[in-house]
C-alpha positions as MATLAB code, in Angstrom:
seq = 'XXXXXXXXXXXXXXXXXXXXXXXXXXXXXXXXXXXXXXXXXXXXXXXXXXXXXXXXXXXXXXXXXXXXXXXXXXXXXXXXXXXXXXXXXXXXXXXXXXXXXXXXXXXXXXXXXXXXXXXXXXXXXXXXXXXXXXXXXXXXXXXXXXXXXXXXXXXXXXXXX';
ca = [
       0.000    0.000    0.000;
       1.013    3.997   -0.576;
       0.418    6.904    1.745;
      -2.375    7.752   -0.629;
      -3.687    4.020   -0.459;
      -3.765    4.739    3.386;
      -5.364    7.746    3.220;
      -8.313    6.240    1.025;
      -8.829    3.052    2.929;
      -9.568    5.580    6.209;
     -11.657    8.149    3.943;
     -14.275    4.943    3.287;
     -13.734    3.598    7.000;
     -14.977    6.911    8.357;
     -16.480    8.993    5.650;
     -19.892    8.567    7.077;
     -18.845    8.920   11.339;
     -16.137   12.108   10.577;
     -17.353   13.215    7.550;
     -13.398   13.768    6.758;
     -12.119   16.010    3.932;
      -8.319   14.828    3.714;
      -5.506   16.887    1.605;
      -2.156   15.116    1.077;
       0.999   17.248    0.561;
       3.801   16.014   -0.816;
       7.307   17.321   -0.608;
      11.208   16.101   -0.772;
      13.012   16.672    2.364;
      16.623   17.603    2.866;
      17.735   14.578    2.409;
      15.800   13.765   -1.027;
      13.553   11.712    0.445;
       9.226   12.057    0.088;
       7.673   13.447    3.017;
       3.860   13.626    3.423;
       1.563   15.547    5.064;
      -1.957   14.730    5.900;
      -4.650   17.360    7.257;
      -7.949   17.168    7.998;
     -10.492   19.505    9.411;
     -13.040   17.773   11.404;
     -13.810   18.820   14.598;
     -14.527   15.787   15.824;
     -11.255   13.739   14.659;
      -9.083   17.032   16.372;
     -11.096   15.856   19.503;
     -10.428   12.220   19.146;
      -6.649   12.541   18.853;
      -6.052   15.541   21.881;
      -8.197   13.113   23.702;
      -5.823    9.897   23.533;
      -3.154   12.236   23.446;
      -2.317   13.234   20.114;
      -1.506   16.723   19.949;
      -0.144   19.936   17.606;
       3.421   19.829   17.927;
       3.104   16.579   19.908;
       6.957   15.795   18.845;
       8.537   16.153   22.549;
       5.294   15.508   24.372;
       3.925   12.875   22.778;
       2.364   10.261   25.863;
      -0.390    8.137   24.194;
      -3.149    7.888   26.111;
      -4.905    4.813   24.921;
      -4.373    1.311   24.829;
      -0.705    0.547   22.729;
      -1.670   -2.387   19.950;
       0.282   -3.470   17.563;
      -1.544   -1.799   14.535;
      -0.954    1.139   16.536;
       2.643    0.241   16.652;
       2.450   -0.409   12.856;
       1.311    3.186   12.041;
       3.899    4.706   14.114;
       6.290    2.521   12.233;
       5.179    3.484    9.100;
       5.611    7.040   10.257;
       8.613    7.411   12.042;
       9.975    4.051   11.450;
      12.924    2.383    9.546;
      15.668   -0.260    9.680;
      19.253    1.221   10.072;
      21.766    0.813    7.863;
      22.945   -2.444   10.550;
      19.824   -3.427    9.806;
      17.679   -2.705   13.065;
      14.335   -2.159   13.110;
      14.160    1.158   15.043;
      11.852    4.066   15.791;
      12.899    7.543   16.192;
      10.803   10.412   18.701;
      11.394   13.379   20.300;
       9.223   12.566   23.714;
      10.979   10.675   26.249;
       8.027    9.642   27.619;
       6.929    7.782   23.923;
      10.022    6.481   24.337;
       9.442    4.637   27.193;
       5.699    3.657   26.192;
       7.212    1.845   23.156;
       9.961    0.194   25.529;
       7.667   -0.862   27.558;
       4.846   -2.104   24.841;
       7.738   -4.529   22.882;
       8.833   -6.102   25.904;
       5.394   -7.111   27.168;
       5.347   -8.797   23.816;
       8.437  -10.519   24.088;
      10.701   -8.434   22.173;
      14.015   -7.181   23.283;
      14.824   -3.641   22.791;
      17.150   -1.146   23.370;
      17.131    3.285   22.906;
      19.798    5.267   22.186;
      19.397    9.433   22.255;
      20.726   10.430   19.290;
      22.239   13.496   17.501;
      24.341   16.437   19.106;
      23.843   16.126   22.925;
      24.377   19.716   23.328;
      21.141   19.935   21.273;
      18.170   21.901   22.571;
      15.450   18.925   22.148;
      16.592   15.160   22.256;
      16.038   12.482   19.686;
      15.440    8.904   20.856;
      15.644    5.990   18.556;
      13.586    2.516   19.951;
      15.832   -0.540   17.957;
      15.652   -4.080   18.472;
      17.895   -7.199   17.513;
      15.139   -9.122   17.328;
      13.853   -9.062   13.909;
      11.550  -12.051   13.415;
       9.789  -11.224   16.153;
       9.624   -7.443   15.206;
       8.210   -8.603   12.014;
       5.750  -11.353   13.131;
       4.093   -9.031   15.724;
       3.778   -5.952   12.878;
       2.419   -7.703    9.971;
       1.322  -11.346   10.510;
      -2.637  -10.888    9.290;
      -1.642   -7.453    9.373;
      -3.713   -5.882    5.931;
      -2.963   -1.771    6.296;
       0.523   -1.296    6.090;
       3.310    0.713    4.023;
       4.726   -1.808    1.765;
       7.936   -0.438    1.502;
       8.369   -0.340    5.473;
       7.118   -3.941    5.513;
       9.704   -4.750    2.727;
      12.641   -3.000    4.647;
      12.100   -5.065    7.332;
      11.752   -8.261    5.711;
      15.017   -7.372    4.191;
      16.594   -7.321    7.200;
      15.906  -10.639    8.407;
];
């Protein structure tokens, strides 16, 4: 699936309960890769996501307040996911307190993982990547009967095992 695949699948789970108008925005970042952007402007959906703790700007603050399950997971890995160049399955935020939510969610599910704080330390907001060694079990708890993925994340990290 592509972003745009995403974004349609969730415009005709919801189009009748949000009554969603989504605009995607496109752009190449810095480093030449695509970035996208997705907007809305329902009312409602704003509601739903500062509720469970999804918020403007939410990069350093981010603390979900719902349930963590692994399509959750998923989605954040499709976001702000990737596997290193050793290979690692990793996540990168900004919120220390994500951090430990994610830390906490893959070990309850039997998955070893590590963080690292990343970038300049002298740097006025911290980076935290979430990586684990253990791939299969990264992969098998992502996308077994998994059907709303990125297929290019899902193909890094077969890749890597």
């Amino acid at each position: 699936l592509t972003v745009s695949d995403i974004i349609e699948a969730y415009n005709s789970a919801n189009e009748t309960y949000y009554n969603l108008v989504l605009q995607e925005r496109k752009r190449i970042n810095a480093a030449g890769s695509e970035v996208w952007a997705v907007t809305w402007g329902s009312m409602d959906t704003h509601k739903f996501l500062t509720d469970i703790g999804l918020t403007p700007k939410k990069s350093l603050t981010l603390e979900y307040l719902s349930h963590f399950t692994r399509d959750f997971v998923r989605g954040v890995f499709d976001g702000d996911g990737c596997c290193s160049t050793n290979k690692q399955p990793k996540i990168t935020t900004g919120s220390e307190r994500f951090r430990d939510q994610l830390v906490e969610f893959f070990t309850q599910n039997n998955i070893k993982c590590s963080w690292r704080e990343k970038g300049d330390k002298r740097a006025k907001n911290p980076c935290y990547d979430v990586y684990t060694n253990d791939k299969q079990k990264f992969y098998e708890l992502l996308y077994n009967d998994a059907s709303l993925y990125l297929s290019r994340k899902k193909i890094n990290v077969e890749n890597a095992l």
